[in-house]
Short mmCIF file of C-alpha atoms and ligand atoms in Angstrom, two decimals:
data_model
loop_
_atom_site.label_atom_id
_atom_site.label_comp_id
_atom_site.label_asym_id
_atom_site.label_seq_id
_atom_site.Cartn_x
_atom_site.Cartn_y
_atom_site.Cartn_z
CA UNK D 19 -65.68 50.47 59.84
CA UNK D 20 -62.29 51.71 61.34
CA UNK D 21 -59.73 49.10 59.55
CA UNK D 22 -56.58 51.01 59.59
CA UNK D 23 -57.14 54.40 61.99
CA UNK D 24 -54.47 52.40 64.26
CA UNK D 25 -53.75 55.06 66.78
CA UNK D 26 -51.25 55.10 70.27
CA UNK D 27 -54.49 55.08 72.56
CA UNK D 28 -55.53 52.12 70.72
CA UNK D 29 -52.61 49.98 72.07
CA UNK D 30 -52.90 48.89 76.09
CA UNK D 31 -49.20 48.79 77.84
CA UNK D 32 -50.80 45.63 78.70
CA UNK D 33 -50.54 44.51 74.61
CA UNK D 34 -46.85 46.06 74.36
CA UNK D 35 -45.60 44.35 78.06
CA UNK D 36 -47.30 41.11 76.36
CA UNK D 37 -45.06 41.53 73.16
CA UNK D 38 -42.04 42.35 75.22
CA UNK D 39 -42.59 39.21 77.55
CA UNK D 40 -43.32 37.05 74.71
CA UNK D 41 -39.88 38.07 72.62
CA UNK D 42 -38.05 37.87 75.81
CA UNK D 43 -39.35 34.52 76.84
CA UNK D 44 -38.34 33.54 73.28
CA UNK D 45 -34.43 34.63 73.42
CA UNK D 46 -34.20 32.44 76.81
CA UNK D 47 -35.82 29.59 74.82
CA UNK D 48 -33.40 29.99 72.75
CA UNK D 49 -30.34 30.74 75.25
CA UNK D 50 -31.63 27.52 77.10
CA UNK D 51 -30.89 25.52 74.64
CA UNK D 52 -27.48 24.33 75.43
CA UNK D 53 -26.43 22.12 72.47
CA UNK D 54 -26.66 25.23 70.09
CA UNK D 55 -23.60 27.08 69.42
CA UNK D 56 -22.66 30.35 70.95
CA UNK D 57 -24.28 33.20 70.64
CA UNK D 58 -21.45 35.19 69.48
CA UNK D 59 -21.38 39.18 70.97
CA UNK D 60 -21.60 40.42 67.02
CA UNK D 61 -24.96 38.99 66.43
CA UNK D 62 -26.61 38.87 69.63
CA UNK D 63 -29.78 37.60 68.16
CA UNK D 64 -29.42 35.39 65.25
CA UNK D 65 -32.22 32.89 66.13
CA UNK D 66 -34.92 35.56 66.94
CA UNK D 67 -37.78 35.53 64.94
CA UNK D 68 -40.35 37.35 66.86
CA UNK D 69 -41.13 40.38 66.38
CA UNK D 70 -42.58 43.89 68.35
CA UNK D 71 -45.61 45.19 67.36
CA UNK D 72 -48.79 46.83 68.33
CA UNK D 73 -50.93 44.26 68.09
CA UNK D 74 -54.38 44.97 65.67
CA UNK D 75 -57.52 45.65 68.00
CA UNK D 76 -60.20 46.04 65.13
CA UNK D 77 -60.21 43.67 62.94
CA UNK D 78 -60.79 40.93 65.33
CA UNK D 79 -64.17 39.37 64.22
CA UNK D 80 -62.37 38.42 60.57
CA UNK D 81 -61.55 34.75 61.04
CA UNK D 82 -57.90 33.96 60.80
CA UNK D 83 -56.85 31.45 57.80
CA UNK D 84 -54.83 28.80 59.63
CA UNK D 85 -51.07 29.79 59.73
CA UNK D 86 -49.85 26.24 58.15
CA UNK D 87 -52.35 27.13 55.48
CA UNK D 88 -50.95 30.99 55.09
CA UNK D 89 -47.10 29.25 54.92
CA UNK D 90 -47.62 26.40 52.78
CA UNK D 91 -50.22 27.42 49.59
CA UNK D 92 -48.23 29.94 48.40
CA UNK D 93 -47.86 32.12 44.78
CA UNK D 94 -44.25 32.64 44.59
CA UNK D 95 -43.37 31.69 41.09
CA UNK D 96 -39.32 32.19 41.53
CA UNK D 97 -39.92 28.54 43.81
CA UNK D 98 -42.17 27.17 41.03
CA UNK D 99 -45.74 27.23 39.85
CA UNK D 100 -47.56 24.72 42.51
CA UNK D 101 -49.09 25.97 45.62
CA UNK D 102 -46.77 23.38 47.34
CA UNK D 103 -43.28 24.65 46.06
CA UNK D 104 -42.55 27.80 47.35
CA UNK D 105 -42.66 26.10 51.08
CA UNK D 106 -40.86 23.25 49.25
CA UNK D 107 -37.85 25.13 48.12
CA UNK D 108 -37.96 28.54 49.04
CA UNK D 109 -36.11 28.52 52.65
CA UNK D 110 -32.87 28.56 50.93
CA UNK D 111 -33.45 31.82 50.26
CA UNK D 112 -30.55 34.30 51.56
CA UNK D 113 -32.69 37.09 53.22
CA UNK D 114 -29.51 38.50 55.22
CA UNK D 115 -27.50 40.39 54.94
CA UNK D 116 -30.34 42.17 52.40
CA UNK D 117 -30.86 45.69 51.54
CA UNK D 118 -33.65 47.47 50.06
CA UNK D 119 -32.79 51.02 47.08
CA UNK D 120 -35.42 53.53 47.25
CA UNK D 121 -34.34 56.04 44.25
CA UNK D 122 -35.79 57.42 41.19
CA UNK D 123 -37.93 61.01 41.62
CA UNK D 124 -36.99 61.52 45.37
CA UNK D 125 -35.16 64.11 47.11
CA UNK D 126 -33.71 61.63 49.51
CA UNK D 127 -32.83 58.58 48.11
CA UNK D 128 -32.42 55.99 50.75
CA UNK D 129 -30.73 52.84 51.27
CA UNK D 130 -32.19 50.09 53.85
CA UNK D 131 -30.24 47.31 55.65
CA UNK D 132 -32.45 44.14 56.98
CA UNK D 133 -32.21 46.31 60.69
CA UNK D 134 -33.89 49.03 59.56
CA UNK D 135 -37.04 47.05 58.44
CA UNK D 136 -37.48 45.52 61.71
CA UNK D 137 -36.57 48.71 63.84
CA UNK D 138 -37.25 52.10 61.84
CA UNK D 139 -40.70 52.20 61.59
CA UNK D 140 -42.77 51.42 64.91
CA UNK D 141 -44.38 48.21 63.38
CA UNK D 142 -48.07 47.20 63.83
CA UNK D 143 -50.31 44.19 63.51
CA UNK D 144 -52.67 44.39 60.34
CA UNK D 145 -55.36 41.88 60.29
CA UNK D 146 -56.47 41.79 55.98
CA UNK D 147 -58.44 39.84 53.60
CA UNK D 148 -56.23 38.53 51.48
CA UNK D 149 -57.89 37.69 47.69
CA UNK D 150 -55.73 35.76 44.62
CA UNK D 151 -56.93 36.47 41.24
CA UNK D 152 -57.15 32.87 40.99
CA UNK D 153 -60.35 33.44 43.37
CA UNK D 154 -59.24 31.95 46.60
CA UNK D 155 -59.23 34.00 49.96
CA UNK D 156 -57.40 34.18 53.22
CA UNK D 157 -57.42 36.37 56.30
CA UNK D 158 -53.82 37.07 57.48
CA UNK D 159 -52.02 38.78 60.20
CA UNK D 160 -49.52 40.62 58.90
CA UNK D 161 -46.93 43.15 60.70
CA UNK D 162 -45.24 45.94 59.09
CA UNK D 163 -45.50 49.71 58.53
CA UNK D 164 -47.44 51.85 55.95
CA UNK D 165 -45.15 52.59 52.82
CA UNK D 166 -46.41 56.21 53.43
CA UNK D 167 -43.81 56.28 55.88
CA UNK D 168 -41.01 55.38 54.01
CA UNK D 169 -42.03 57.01 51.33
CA UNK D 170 -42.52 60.80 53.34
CA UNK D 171 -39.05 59.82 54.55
CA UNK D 172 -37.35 59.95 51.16
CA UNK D 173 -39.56 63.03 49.86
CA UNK D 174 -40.92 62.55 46.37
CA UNK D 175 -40.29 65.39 43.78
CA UNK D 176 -43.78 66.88 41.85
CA UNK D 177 -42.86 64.28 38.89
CA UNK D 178 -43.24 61.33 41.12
CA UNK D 179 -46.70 59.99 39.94
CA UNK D 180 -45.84 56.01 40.70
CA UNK D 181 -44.23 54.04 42.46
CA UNK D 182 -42.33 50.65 41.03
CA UNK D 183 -41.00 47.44 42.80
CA UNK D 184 -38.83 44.76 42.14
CA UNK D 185 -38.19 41.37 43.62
CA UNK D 186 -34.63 40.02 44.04
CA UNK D 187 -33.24 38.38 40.89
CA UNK D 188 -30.62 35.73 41.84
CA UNK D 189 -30.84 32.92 39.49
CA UNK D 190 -28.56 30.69 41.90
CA UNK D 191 -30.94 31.10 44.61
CA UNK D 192 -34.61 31.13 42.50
CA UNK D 193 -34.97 28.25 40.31
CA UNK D 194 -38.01 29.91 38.49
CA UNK D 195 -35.29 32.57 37.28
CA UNK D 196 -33.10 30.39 35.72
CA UNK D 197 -35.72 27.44 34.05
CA UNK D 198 -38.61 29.49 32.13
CA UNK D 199 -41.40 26.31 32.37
CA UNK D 200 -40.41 26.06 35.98
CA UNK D 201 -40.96 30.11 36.94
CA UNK D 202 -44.01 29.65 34.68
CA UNK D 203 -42.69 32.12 31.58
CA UNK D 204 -42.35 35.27 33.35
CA UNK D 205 -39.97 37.34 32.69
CA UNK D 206 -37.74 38.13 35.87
CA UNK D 207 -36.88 39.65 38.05
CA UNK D 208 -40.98 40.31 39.12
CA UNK D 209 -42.38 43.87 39.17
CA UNK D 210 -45.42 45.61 40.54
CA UNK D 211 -46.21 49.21 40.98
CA UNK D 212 -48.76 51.32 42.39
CA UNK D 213 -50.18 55.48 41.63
CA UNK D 214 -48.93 57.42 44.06
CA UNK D 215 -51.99 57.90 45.81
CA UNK D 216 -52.60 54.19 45.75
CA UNK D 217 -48.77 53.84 47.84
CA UNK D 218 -50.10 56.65 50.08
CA UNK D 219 -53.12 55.06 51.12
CA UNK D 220 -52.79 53.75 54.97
CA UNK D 221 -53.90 50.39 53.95
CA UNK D 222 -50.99 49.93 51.69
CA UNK D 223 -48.24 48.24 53.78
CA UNK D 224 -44.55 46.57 53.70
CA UNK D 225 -45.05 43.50 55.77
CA UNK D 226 -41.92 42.00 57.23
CA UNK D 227 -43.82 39.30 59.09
CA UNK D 228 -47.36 37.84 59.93
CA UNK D 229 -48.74 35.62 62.98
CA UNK D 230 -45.93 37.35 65.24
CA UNK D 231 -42.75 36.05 63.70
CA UNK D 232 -40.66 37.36 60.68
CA UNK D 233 -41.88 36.43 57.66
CA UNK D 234 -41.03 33.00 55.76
CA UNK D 235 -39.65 33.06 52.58
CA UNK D 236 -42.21 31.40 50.81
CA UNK D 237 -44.25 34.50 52.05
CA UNK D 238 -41.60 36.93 50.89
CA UNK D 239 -39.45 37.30 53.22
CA UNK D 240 -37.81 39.38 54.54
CA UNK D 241 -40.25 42.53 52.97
CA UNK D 242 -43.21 42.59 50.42
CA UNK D 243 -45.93 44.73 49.73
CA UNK D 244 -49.64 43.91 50.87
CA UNK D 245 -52.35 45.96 48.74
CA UNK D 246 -55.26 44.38 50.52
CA UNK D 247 -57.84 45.72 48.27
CA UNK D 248 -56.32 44.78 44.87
CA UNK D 249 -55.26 41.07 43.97
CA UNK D 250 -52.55 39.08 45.30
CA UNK D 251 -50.11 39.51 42.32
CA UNK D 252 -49.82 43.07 43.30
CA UNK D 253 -48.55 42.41 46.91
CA UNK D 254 -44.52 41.99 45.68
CA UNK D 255 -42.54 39.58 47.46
CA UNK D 256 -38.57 39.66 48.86
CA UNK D 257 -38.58 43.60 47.30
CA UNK D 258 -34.86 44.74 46.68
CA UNK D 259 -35.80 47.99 44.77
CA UNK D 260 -38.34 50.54 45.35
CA UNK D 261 -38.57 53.55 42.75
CA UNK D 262 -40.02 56.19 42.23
CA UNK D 263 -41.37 56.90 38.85
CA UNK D 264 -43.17 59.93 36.08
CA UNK D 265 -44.29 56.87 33.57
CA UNK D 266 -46.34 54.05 34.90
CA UNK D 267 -44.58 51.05 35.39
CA UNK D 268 -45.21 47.80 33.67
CA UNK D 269 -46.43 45.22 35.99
CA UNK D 270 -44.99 41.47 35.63
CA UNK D 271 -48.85 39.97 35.32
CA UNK D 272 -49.65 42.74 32.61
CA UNK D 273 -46.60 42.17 30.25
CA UNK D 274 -47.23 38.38 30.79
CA UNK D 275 -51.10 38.33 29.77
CA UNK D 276 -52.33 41.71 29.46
CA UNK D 277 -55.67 40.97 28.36
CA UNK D 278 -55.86 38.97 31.52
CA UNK D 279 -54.09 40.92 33.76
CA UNK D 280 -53.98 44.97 34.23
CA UNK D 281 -52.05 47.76 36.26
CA UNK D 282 -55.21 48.16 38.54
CA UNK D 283 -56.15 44.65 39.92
CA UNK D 284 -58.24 45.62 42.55
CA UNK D 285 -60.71 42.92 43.45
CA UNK D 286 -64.22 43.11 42.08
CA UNK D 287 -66.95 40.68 41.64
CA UNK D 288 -68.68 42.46 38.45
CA UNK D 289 -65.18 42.68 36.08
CA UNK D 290 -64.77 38.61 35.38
CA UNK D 291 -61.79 37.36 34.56
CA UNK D 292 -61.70 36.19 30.90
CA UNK D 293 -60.97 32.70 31.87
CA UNK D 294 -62.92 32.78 35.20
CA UNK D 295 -66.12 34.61 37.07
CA UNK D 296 -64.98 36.72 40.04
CA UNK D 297 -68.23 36.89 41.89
CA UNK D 298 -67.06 34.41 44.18
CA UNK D 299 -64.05 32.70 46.09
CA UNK D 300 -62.65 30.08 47.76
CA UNK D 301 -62.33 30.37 51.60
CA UNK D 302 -58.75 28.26 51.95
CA UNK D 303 -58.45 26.57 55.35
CA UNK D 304 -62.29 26.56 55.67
CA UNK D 305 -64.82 23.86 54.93
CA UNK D 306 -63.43 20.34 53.97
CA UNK D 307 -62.19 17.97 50.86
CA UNK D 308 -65.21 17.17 49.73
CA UNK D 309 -67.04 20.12 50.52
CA UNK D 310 -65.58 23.83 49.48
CA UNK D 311 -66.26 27.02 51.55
CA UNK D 312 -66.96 29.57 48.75
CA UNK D 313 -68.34 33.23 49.72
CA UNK D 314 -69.07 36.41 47.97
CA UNK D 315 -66.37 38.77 46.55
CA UNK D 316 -67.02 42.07 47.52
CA UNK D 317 -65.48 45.42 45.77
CA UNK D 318 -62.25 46.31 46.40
CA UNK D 319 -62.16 43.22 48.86
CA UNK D 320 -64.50 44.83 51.10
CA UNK D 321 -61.72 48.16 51.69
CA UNK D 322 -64.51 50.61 50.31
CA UNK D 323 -62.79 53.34 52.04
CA UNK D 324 -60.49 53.27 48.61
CA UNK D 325 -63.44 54.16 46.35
CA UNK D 326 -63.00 57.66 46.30
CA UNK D 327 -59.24 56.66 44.81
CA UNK D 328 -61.01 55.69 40.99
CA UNK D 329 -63.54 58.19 41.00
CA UNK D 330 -64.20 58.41 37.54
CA UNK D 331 -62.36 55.68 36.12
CA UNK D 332 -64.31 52.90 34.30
CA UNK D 333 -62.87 49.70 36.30
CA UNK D 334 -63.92 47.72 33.71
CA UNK D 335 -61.68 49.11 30.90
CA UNK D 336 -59.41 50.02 34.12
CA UNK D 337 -58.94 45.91 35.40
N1 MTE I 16 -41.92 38.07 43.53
C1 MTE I 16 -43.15 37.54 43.52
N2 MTE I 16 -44.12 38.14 44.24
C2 MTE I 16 -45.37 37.62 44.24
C3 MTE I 16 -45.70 36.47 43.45
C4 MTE I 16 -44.63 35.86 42.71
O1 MTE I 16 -44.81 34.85 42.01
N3 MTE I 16 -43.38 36.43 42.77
N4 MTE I 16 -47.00 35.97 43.44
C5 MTE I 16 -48.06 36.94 43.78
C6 MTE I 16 -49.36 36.30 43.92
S1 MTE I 16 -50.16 35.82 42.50
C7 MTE I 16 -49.99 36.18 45.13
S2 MTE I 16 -51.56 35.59 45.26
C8 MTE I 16 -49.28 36.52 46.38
C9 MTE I 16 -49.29 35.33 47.30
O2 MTE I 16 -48.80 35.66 48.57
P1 MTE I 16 -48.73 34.55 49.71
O3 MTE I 16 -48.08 33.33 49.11
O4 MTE I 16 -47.92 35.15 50.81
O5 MTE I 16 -50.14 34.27 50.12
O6 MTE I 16 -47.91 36.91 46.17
C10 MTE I 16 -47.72 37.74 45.04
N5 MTE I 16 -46.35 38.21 45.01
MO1 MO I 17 -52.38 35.61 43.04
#
């Protein structure tokens, strides 16, 4: 199956006039509405939240997990540890002005301002499974680019062999930063990283919004990494640093519990957790109260195109 060969010919001018019409029809909404202030000449658009993308055509028979579900049972420990608090606290969160560092074993290091995530990279729809290591499962719609592309942009030298993120840290804004039982012990600001190969992959993607509109905050706005074939913890939220690295970076969930946790993550239902089986999950926003969807897990979340990427590499000692 064809989940990320997203090519020009894929896209109808029909989808892209659609986009247009529907972002336009948005700023007059938004114009219309005379009781707001001014829309001073600086910041002509300081409302808009939609965004332009080519929209995904083939991933269209995966069920979508409700959006209030996607936006409001969240992981996003900085807000606090419930499912409920990151919607709960998180829009506070400054996400402009914001900039993103890429640096470390580049040629071209690079500096990003909010404008360039929305406008430098042509942005696409990307329609993944979504899988926690807590064993629940979504389907979401994200939009964004492949990091491949920033990535070529800034040129990694021969001694780049991983790539490292970090999450804002701003005490004042994140809660979870400045109360260790309320950011649930971790030591901040959050991490992740990837192989190089892993942040080349084209499934690997910076998401800076999903069902059409910029992202929230409790979804990590206003950029985070989606790895849709490893676990959730690895898909870095509100990302302020990217860098590029010799040594393998130690990931947040590893120097937390790193019998539980590894570098690797990817989803598969033979490697339990300790705590936990993984051979199955919860399908959120699916089924009712009283009676729980649960499906199969499948390797690597079902992306088996990765495969050939830990050839050789015993994913059980590798978790
Ligand atoms: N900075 C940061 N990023 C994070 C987390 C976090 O607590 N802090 N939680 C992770 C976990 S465990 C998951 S499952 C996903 C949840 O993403 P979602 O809330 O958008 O579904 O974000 C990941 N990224
Ligand atoms: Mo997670």
């Amino acid at each position: 199956m064809r989940r990320h060969k997203l090519t020009e010919n894929d896209v109808t001018p029909e989808e892209i006039f659609y986009h247009r019409r529907k972002l336009i029809a948005g700023l007059g909404a938004i114009g219309g509405m005379s009781l707001l202030p001014q829309i001073s000449q600086a910041d002509p658009m300081p409302q808009e939240n939609l965004l332009l993308f080519k929209k995904d055509s083939l991933n269209t028979a995966l069920s979508l997990t409700p959006e209030d579900k996607v936006t409001g049972y969240n992981n996003f420990y900085e807000f606090g540890i419930d499912k409920g608090s990151p919607a709960q606290y998180a829009h506070t969160l400054k996400t402009a002005p914001w900039q993103v560092e890429i640096s470390g074993e580049v040629e071209k290091p690079l500096i990003l301002d909010l404008q360039d995530l929305y406008t430098r990279y042509p942005l696409q729809e990307r329609i993944y499974r979504f899988r926690c290591v807590e064993a629940w499962a979504m389907v979401i719609p994200w939009i964004g680019f492949e990091l491949n592309a920033l990535l070529r942009e800034v040129r990694p030298t021969s001694r780049a062999k991983y790539v490292e993120f970090e999450t804002l840290y701003d005490p004042e804004q994140m809660p979870g930063q400045k109360n260790f039982f309320w950011g649930g012990g971790i030591n901040y600001p959050y991490r992740e990283g990837l192989t190089i190969a892993e942040a080349m992959h084209p499934l690997t993607l910076l998401s800076v919004g999903l069902y059409g509109k910029k992202l929230t905050p409790q979804n990590g706005a206003p950029i985070r990494l989606v790895v849709p074939w490893k676990y959730g913890f690895k898909s870095i939220k509100s990302i302020v640093k990217i860098r590029l690295t010799e040594t393998r970076p130690l990931n947040t969930w590893q120097q937390l519990a790193p019998h539980e946790y590894g570098f690797y993550a990817n989803v598969n239902p033979n490697v339990p957790h300790p705590r936990w089986s993984q051979a199955s999950e919860r399908v959120i926003g699916a089924g009712g109260l009283f009676n729980v969807k649960r499906q199969p897990t499948l390797l690597f979340n079902g992306y088996d195109e990765v495969a050939s990427l830990y050839q050789g590499l015993d994913l059980t000692v590798n978790y």
